[in-house]
Amino acid sequence: YEAALKEWEEEFDDPDYQVFVAEVDGRVAGSAISCDITKSSANVGLTAPRHAAILGFAGVLPESRGLGLAKALHEAVSTAAVEAGHSVLCIDWRSANLTADRTWRALGYQPTFLRLHRHLGY
């Protein structure tokens, strides 16, 4: 938690990252962060299309789901990506996260490849 908080605080004002917040009744209920895909060390080569942005994080509090916040955050990220000259928006979600899987598919995303891994020594 402390490491994630420190990273968030350090990058919050970095102009290379776009941070979006969704509010409900004056309280933060969701957020999303995007950037040029070249900032992502996990997306290189074939997993990094040219002229692409990546939605690196998006989340909505459980009690605020179903209000259209994910869709609104996605629209804000998409608009910012187009305005920055990107022609592709990538999202790297885990299909085991059923909420994310359903959300991104409902917004028109289709998996383009699967990334598999196996933990050894357990």
mmCIF file of N, CA, C and O in Angstrom, residues 14-93:
data_model
loop_
_atom_site.group_PDB
_atom_site.id
_atom_site.type_symbol
_atom_site.label_atom_id
_atom_site.label_comp_id
_atom_site.label_asym_id
_atom_site.label_seq_id
_atom_site.Cartn_x
_atom_site.Cartn_y
_atom_site.Cartn_z
ATOM 1 N N ASP A 14 2.584 14.383 -13.027
ATOM 2 C CA ASP A 14 3.431 14.140 -14.196
ATOM 3 C C ASP A 14 2.584 14.326 -15.457
ATOM 4 O O ASP A 14 1.592 13.615 -15.654
ATOM 5 N N PRO A 15 2.966 15.263 -16.339
ATOM 6 C CA PRO A 15 2.156 15.523 -17.538
ATOM 7 C C PRO A 15 2.126 14.357 -18.522
ATOM 8 O O PRO A 15 1.301 14.349 -19.434
ATOM 9 N N ASP A 16 2.985 13.352 -18.343
ATOM 10 C CA ASP A 16 2.962 12.184 -19.216
ATOM 11 C C ASP A 16 1.803 11.243 -18.895
ATOM 12 O O ASP A 16 1.505 10.333 -19.668
ATOM 13 N N TYR A 17 1.175 11.445 -17.739
ATOM 14 C CA TYR A 17 0.062 10.598 -17.320
ATOM 15 C C TYR A 17 -1.195 11.448 -17.186
ATOM 16 O O TYR A 17 -1.151 12.558 -16.671
ATOM 17 N N GLN A 18 -2.303 10.899 -17.659
ATOM 18 C CA GLN A 18 -3.586 11.577 -17.511
ATOM 19 C C GLN A 18 -4.365 10.854 -16.415
ATOM 20 O O GLN A 18 -4.558 9.645 -16.484
ATOM 21 N N VAL A 19 -4.786 11.606 -15.425
ATOM 22 C CA VAL A 19 -5.517 11.043 -14.301
ATOM 23 C C VAL A 19 -6.945 11.569 -14.342
ATOM 24 O O VAL A 19 -7.166 12.777 -14.446
ATOM 25 N N PHE A 20 -7.899 10.669 -14.272
ATOM 26 C CA PHE A 20 -9.314 11.028 -14.319
ATOM 27 C C PHE A 20 -9.991 10.506 -13.058
ATOM 28 O O PHE A 20 -9.656 9.435 -12.563
ATOM 29 N N VAL A 21 -10.927 11.278 -12.564
ATOM 30 C CA VAL A 21 -11.637 10.912 -11.338
ATOM 31 C C VAL A 21 -13.131 11.034 -11.583
ATOM 32 O O VAL A 21 -13.595 11.991 -12.206
ATOM 33 N N ALA A 22 -13.881 10.064 -11.093
ATOM 34 C CA ALA A 22 -15.343 10.104 -11.151
ATOM 35 C C ALA A 22 -15.858 10.333 -9.736
ATOM 36 O O ALA A 22 -15.399 9.690 -8.795
ATOM 37 N N GLU A 23 -16.788 11.253 -9.606
ATOM 38 C CA GLU A 23 -17.348 11.563 -8.298
ATOM 39 C C GLU A 23 -18.830 11.237 -8.252
ATOM 40 O O GLU A 23 -19.540 11.366 -9.246
ATOM 41 N N VAL A 24 -19.277 10.849 -7.083
ATOM 42 C CA VAL A 24 -20.696 10.647 -6.803
ATOM 43 C C VAL A 24 -20.988 11.386 -5.513
ATOM 44 O O VAL A 24 -20.347 11.138 -4.493
ATOM 45 N N ASP A 25 -21.891 12.333 -5.570
ATOM 46 C CA ASP A 25 -22.259 13.135 -4.402
ATOM 47 C C ASP A 25 -21.040 13.766 -3.736
ATOM 48 O O ASP A 25 -20.909 13.778 -2.505
ATOM 49 N N GLY A 26 -20.107 14.262 -4.567
ATOM 50 C CA GLY A 26 -18.938 14.957 -4.052
ATOM 51 C C GLY A 26 -17.829 14.072 -3.518
ATOM 52 O O GLY A 26 -16.844 14.574 -2.992
ATOM 53 N N ARG A 27 -17.965 12.762 -3.666
ATOM 54 C CA ARG A 27 -16.938 11.828 -3.188
ATOM 55 C C ARG A 27 -16.349 11.066 -4.360
ATOM 56 O O ARG A 27 -17.064 10.684 -5.283
ATOM 57 N N VAL A 28 -15.042 10.828 -4.317
ATOM 58 C CA VAL A 28 -14.398 10.053 -5.371
ATOM 59 C C VAL A 28 -14.933 8.626 -5.325
ATOM 60 O O VAL A 28 -14.906 7.969 -4.288
ATOM 61 N N ALA A 29 -15.436 8.162 -6.471
ATOM 62 C CA ALA A 29 -16.011 6.826 -6.552
ATOM 63 C C ALA A 29 -15.294 5.958 -7.583
ATOM 64 O O ALA A 29 -15.530 4.759 -7.653
ATOM 65 N N GLY A 30 -14.424 6.570 -8.377
ATOM 66 C CA GLY A 30 -13.686 5.820 -9.381
ATOM 67 C C GLY A 30 -12.574 6.665 -9.955
ATOM 68 O O GLY A 30 -12.570 7.895 -9.809
ATOM 69 N N SER A 31 -11.621 6.012 -10.597
ATOM 70 C CA SER A 31 -10.544 6.748 -11.241
ATOM 71 C C SER A 31 -9.964 5.919 -12.378
ATOM 72 O O SER A 31 -10.178 4.707 -12.464
ATOM 73 N N ALA A 32 -9.233 6.602 -13.244
ATOM 74 C CA ALA A 32 -8.550 5.947 -14.359
ATOM 75 C C ALA A 32 -7.282 6.725 -14.658
ATOM 76 O O ALA A 32 -7.227 7.944 -14.462
ATOM 77 N N ILE A 33 -6.272 6.015 -15.120
ATOM 78 C CA ILE A 33 -4.997 6.623 -15.489
ATOM 79 C C ILE A 33 -4.600 6.102 -16.861
ATOM 80 O O ILE A 33 -4.712 4.899 -17.127
ATOM 81 N N SER A 34 -4.152 7.010 -17.717
ATOM 82 C CA SER A 34 -3.688 6.585 -19.026
ATOM 83 C C SER A 34 -2.397 7.307 -19.386
ATOM 84 O O SER A 34 -2.045 8.317 -18.772
ATOM 85 N N CYS A 35 -1.707 6.761 -20.383
ATOM 86 C CA CYS A 35 -0.466 7.361 -20.861
ATOM 87 C C CYS A 35 -0.147 6.788 -22.235
ATOM 88 O O CYS A 35 -0.827 5.875 -22.710
ATOM 89 N N ASP A 36 0.910 7.306 -22.841
ATOM 90 C CA ASP A 36 1.410 6.724 -24.077
ATOM 91 C C ASP A 36 1.903 5.320 -23.756
ATOM 92 O O ASP A 36 2.511 5.090 -22.710
ATOM 93 N N ILE A 37 1.628 4.388 -24.638
ATOM 94 C CA ILE A 37 1.979 2.987 -24.355
ATOM 95 C C ILE A 37 3.479 2.774 -24.194
ATOM 96 O O ILE A 37 3.913 1.828 -23.546
ATOM 97 N N THR A 38 4.287 3.680 -24.732
ATOM 98 C CA THR A 38 5.739 3.537 -24.580
ATOM 99 C C THR A 38 6.185 3.699 -23.130
ATOM 100 O O THR A 38 7.295 3.318 -22.778
ATOM 101 N N LYS A 39 5.333 4.239 -22.274
ATOM 102 C CA LYS A 39 5.643 4.374 -20.842
ATOM 103 C C LYS A 39 5.475 3.047 -20.108
ATOM 104 O O LYS A 39 5.885 2.912 -18.965
ATOM 105 N N SER A 40 4.818 2.089 -20.739
ATOM 106 C CA SER A 40 4.529 0.810 -20.102
ATOM 107 C C SER A 40 5.627 -0.192 -20.389
ATOM 108 O O SER A 40 5.802 -0.616 -21.536
ATOM 109 N N SER A 41 6.351 -0.602 -19.370
ATOM 110 C CA SER A 41 7.415 -1.584 -19.560
ATOM 111 C C SER A 41 6.859 -2.977 -19.847
ATOM 112 O O SER A 41 7.576 -3.845 -20.355
ATOM 113 N N ALA A 42 5.595 -3.211 -19.574
ATOM 114 C CA ALA A 42 4.986 -4.515 -19.824
ATOM 115 C C ALA A 42 4.448 -4.642 -21.243
ATOM 116 O O ALA A 42 4.043 -5.720 -21.663
ATOM 117 N N ASN A 43 4.424 -3.550 -21.978
ATOM 118 C CA ASN A 43 3.863 -3.573 -23.328
ATOM 119 C C ASN A 43 4.910 -3.091 -24.319
ATOM 120 O O ASN A 43 5.066 -1.889 -24.544
ATOM 121 N N VAL A 44 5.600 -4.052 -24.908
ATOM 122 C CA VAL A 44 6.646 -3.757 -25.883
ATOM 123 C C VAL A 44 6.465 -4.687 -27.084
ATOM 124 O O VAL A 44 5.750 -5.686 -27.011
ATOM 125 N N GLY A 45 7.114 -4.368 -28.164
ATOM 126 C CA GLY A 45 7.042 -5.214 -29.351
ATOM 127 C C GLY A 45 5.631 -5.332 -29.881
ATOM 128 O O GLY A 45 4.934 -4.329 -30.066
ATOM 129 N N LEU A 46 5.187 -6.551 -30.105
ATOM 130 C CA LEU A 46 3.858 -6.785 -30.674
ATOM 131 C C LEU A 46 2.732 -6.338 -29.756
ATOM 132 O O LEU A 46 1.614 -6.115 -30.208
ATOM 133 N N THR A 47 3.005 -6.235 -28.471
ATOM 134 C CA THR A 47 1.949 -5.834 -27.535
ATOM 135 C C THR A 47 1.840 -4.322 -27.414
ATOM 136 O O THR A 47 1.075 -3.819 -26.596
ATOM 137 N N ALA A 48 2.593 -3.594 -28.225
ATOM 138 C CA ALA A 48 2.564 -2.126 -28.176
ATOM 139 C C ALA A 48 2.359 -1.559 -29.581
ATOM 140 O O ALA A 48 3.320 -1.224 -30.269
ATOM 141 N N PRO A 49 1.118 -1.467 -30.030
ATOM 142 C CA PRO A 49 0.870 -0.910 -31.363
ATOM 143 C C PRO A 49 1.382 0.530 -31.469
ATOM 144 O O PRO A 49 1.433 1.254 -30.473
ATOM 145 N N ARG A 50 1.754 0.919 -32.676
ATOM 146 C CA ARG A 50 2.197 2.297 -32.884
ATOM 147 C C ARG A 50 1.032 3.255 -32.663
ATOM 148 O O ARG A 50 -0.122 2.909 -32.887
ATOM 149 N N HIS A 51 1.351 4.442 -32.220
ATOM 150 C CA HIS A 51 0.367 5.513 -31.997
ATOM 151 C C HIS A 51 -0.683 5.120 -30.958
ATOM 152 O O HIS A 51 -1.835 5.516 -31.062
ATOM 153 N N ALA A 52 -0.268 4.341 -29.968
ATOM 154 C CA ALA A 52 -1.219 3.828 -28.982
ATOM 155 C C ALA A 52 -1.061 4.503 -27.622
ATOM 156 O O ALA A 52 0.028 4.869 -27.210
ATOM 157 N N ALA A 53 -2.183 4.621 -26.964
ATOM 158 C CA ALA A 53 -2.230 4.988 -25.555
ATOM 159 C C ALA A 53 -2.657 3.729 -24.809
ATOM 160 O O ALA A 53 -3.189 2.793 -25.405
ATOM 161 N N ILE A 54 -2.417 3.717 -23.518
ATOM 162 C CA ILE A 54 -2.862 2.584 -22.715
ATOM 163 C C ILE A 54 -3.642 3.104 -21.512
ATOM 164 O O ILE A 54 -3.251 4.080 -20.879
ATOM 165 N N LEU A 55 -4.753 2.478 -21.268
ATOM 166 C CA LEU A 55 -5.503 2.743 -20.049
ATOM 167 C C LEU A 55 -4.865 1.817 -19.012
ATOM 168 O O LEU A 55 -5.104 0.620 -19.021
ATOM 169 N N GLY A 56 -3.991 2.384 -18.204
ATOM 170 C CA GLY A 56 -3.183 1.584 -17.296
ATOM 171 C C GLY A 56 -3.893 1.141 -16.043
ATOM 172 O O GLY A 56 -3.531 0.137 -15.432
ATOM 173 N N PHE A 57 -4.909 1.884 -15.645
ATOM 174 C CA PHE A 57 -5.656 1.538 -14.437
ATOM 175 C C PHE A 57 -7.031 2.161 -14.538
ATOM 176 O O PHE A 57 -7.184 3.298 -14.986
ATOM 177 N N ALA A 58 -8.020 1.423 -14.121
ATOM 178 C CA ALA A 58 -9.373 1.967 -13.979
ATOM 179 C C ALA A 58 -10.070 1.174 -12.885
ATOM 180 O O ALA A 58 -9.910 -0.039 -12.794
ATOM 181 N N GLY A 59 -10.795 1.868 -12.060
ATOM 182 C CA GLY A 59 -11.512 1.189 -10.996
ATOM 183 C C GLY A 59 -12.668 2.027 -10.488
ATOM 184 O O GLY A 59 -12.604 3.254 -10.519
ATOM 185 N N VAL A 60 -13.713 1.350 -10.077
ATOM 186 C CA VAL A 60 -14.892 1.991 -9.497
ATOM 187 C C VAL A 60 -15.206 1.260 -8.197
ATOM 188 O O VAL A 60 -15.177 0.024 -8.154
ATOM 189 N N LEU A 61 -15.456 2.016 -7.151
ATOM 190 C CA LEU A 61 -15.800 1.400 -5.870
ATOM 191 C C LEU A 61 -17.029 0.512 -6.020
ATOM 192 O O LEU A 61 -17.962 0.859 -6.754
ATOM 193 N N PRO A 62 -17.042 -0.628 -5.338
ATOM 194 C CA PRO A 62 -18.171 -1.561 -5.474
ATOM 195 C C PRO A 62 -19.538 -0.913 -5.258
ATOM 196 O O PRO A 62 -20.485 -1.200 -5.991
ATOM 197 N N GLU A 63 -19.638 -0.014 -4.290
ATOM 198 C CA GLU A 63 -20.943 0.592 -4.012
ATOM 199 C C GLU A 63 -21.377 1.592 -5.088
ATOM 200 O O GLU A 63 -22.530 2.036 -5.097
ATOM 201 N N SER A 64 -20.476 1.926 -6.010
ATOM 202 C CA SER A 64 -20.813 2.876 -7.075
ATOM 203 C C SER A 64 -20.899 2.217 -8.447
ATOM 204 O O SER A 64 -21.066 2.899 -9.454
ATOM 205 N N ARG A 65 -20.789 0.917 -8.486
ATOM 206 C CA ARG A 65 -20.885 0.209 -9.762
ATOM 207 C C ARG A 65 -22.323 0.219 -10.256
ATOM 208 O O ARG A 65 -23.265 0.272 -9.481
ATOM 209 N N GLY A 66 -22.469 0.188 -11.567
ATOM 210 C CA GLY A 66 -23.797 0.203 -12.175
ATOM 211 C C GLY A 66 -24.309 1.603 -12.453
ATOM 212 O O GLY A 66 -25.424 1.769 -12.939
ATOM 213 N N LEU A 67 -23.506 2.625 -12.158
ATOM 214 C CA LEU A 67 -23.918 4.014 -12.378
ATOM 215 C C LEU A 67 -23.374 4.594 -13.681
ATOM 216 O O LEU A 67 -23.613 5.748 -13.989
ATOM 217 N N GLY A 68 -22.608 3.803 -14.416
ATOM 218 C CA GLY A 68 -22.024 4.285 -15.667
ATOM 219 C C GLY A 68 -20.686 4.986 -15.495
ATOM 220 O O GLY A 68 -20.210 5.640 -16.424
ATOM 221 N N LEU A 69 -20.069 4.847 -14.324
ATOM 222 C CA LEU A 69 -18.809 5.532 -14.079
ATOM 223 C C LEU A 69 -17.669 4.961 -14.920
ATOM 224 O O LEU A 69 -16.838 5.720 -15.427
ATOM 225 N N ALA A 70 -17.615 3.658 -15.078
ATOM 226 C CA ALA A 70 -16.557 3.059 -15.907
ATOM 227 C C ALA A 70 -16.680 3.558 -17.338
ATOM 228 O O ALA A 70 -15.678 3.890 -17.977
ATOM 229 N N LYS A 71 -17.896 3.637 -17.824
ATOM 230 C CA LYS A 71 -18.114 4.135 -19.188
ATOM 231 C C LYS A 71 -17.687 5.598 -19.302
ATOM 232 O O LYS A 71 -17.032 5.991 -20.265
ATOM 233 N N ALA A 72 -18.029 6.407 -18.309
ATOM 234 C CA ALA A 72 -17.645 7.825 -18.324
ATOM 235 C C ALA A 72 -16.130 7.988 -18.243
ATOM 236 O O ALA A 72 -15.548 8.813 -18.964
ATOM 237 N N LEU A 73 -15.481 7.201 -17.395
ATOM 238 C CA LEU A 73 -14.017 7.254 -17.302
ATOM 239 C C LEU A 73 -13.385 6.823 -18.620
ATOM 240 O O LEU A 73 -12.440 7.442 -19.107
ATOM 241 N N HIS A 74 -13.921 5.778 -19.208
ATOM 242 C CA HIS A 74 -13.423 5.302 -20.504
ATOM 243 C C HIS A 74 -13.578 6.384 -21.574
ATOM 244 O O HIS A 74 -12.660 6.609 -22.370
ATOM 245 N N GLU A 75 -14.703 7.057 -21.600
ATOM 246 C CA GLU A 75 -14.915 8.125 -22.580
ATOM 247 C C GLU A 75 -13.920 9.261 -22.371
ATOM 248 O O GLU A 75 -13.387 9.816 -23.342
ATOM 249 N N ALA A 76 -13.631 9.604 -21.126
ATOM 250 C CA ALA A 76 -12.657 10.659 -20.839
ATOM 251 C C ALA A 76 -11.261 10.251 -21.298
ATOM 252 O O ALA A 76 -10.543 11.038 -21.928
ATOM 253 N N VAL A 77 -10.882 9.007 -21.026
ATOM 254 C CA VAL A 77 -9.575 8.502 -21.451
ATOM 255 C C VAL A 77 -9.506 8.465 -22.976
ATOM 256 O O VAL A 77 -8.506 8.885 -23.571
ATOM 257 N N SER A 78 -10.547 7.978 -23.613
ATOM 258 C CA SER A 78 -10.572 7.894 -25.085
ATOM 259 C C SER A 78 -10.451 9.264 -25.720
ATOM 260 O O SER A 78 -9.691 9.453 -26.674
ATOM 261 N N THR A 79 -11.185 10.229 -25.195
ATOM 262 C CA THR A 79 -11.139 11.595 -25.724
ATOM 263 C C THR A 79 -9.737 12.174 -25.578
ATOM 264 O O THR A 79 -9.193 12.764 -26.519
ATOM 265 N N ALA A 80 -9.139 12.004 -24.412
ATOM 266 C CA ALA A 80 -7.790 12.520 -24.183
ATOM 267 C C ALA A 80 -6.779 11.838 -25.107
ATOM 268 O O ALA A 80 -5.859 12.490 -25.614
ATOM 269 N N ALA A 81 -6.951 10.544 -25.343
ATOM 270 C CA ALA A 81 -6.031 9.814 -26.227
ATOM 271 C C ALA A 81 -6.113 10.358 -27.651
ATOM 272 O O ALA A 81 -5.089 10.591 -28.297
ATOM 273 N N VAL A 82 -7.314 10.577 -28.138
ATOM 274 C CA VAL A 82 -7.494 11.124 -29.486
ATOM 275 C C VAL A 82 -6.897 12.528 -29.563
ATOM 276 O O VAL A 82 -6.186 12.861 -30.516
ATOM 277 N N GLU A 83 -7.163 13.342 -28.557
ATOM 278 C CA GLU A 83 -6.627 14.703 -28.543
ATOM 279 C C GLU A 83 -5.100 14.725 -28.507
ATOM 280 O O GLU A 83 -4.480 15.656 -28.999
ATOM 281 N N ALA A 84 -4.483 13.673 -27.945
ATOM 282 C CA ALA A 84 -3.026 13.580 -27.882
ATOM 283 C C ALA A 84 -2.436 12.961 -29.154
ATOM 284 O O ALA A 84 -1.227 12.799 -29.256
ATOM 285 N N GLY A 85 -3.297 12.608 -30.113
ATOM 286 C CA GLY A 85 -2.824 12.071 -31.379
ATOM 287 C C GLY A 85 -2.742 10.565 -31.464
ATOM 288 O O GLY A 85 -2.187 10.025 -32.416
ATOM 289 N N HIS A 86 -3.310 9.865 -30.495
ATOM 290 C CA HIS A 86 -3.293 8.400 -30.523
ATOM 291 C C HIS A 86 -4.444 7.887 -31.378
ATOM 292 O O HIS A 86 -5.527 8.451 -31.384
ATOM 293 N N SER A 87 -4.181 6.799 -32.088
ATOM 294 C CA SER A 87 -5.231 6.180 -32.901
ATOM 295 C C SER A 87 -5.665 4.826 -32.343
ATOM 296 O O SER A 87 -6.574 4.201 -32.872
ATOM 297 N N VAL A 88 -5.006 4.385 -31.264
ATOM 298 C CA VAL A 88 -5.302 3.100 -30.639
ATOM 299 C C VAL A 88 -5.326 3.302 -29.129
ATOM 300 O O VAL A 88 -4.501 4.037 -28.591
ATOM 301 N N LEU A 89 -6.276 2.650 -28.467
ATOM 302 C CA LEU A 89 -6.310 2.643 -27.005
ATOM 303 C C LEU A 89 -6.276 1.190 -26.554
ATOM 304 O O LEU A 89 -7.159 0.404 -26.909
ATOM 305 N N CYS A 90 -5.243 0.831 -25.814
ATOM 306 C CA CYS A 90 -5.075 -0.537 -25.320
ATOM 307 C C CYS A 90 -5.485 -0.614 -23.856
ATOM 308 O O CYS A 90 -5.286 0.335 -23.104
ATOM 309 N N ILE A 91 -6.033 -1.747 -23.508
ATOM 310 C CA ILE A 91 -6.359 -2.034 -22.114
ATOM 311 C C ILE A 91 -5.856 -3.437 -21.829
ATOM 312 O O ILE A 91 -6.112 -4.362 -22.589
ATOM 313 N N ASP A 92 -5.125 -3.585 -20.758
ATOM 314 C CA ASP A 92 -4.564 -4.874 -20.374
ATOM 315 C C ASP A 92 -5.300 -5.331 -19.123
ATOM 316 O O ASP A 92 -4.988 -4.895 -18.028
ATOM 317 N N TRP A 93 -6.313 -6.166 -19.313
ATOM 318 C CA TRP A 93 -7.070 -6.624 -18.157
ATOM 319 C C TRP A 93 -6.912 -8.124 -17.982
ATOM 320 O O TRP A 93 -6.522 -8.824 -18.894
#
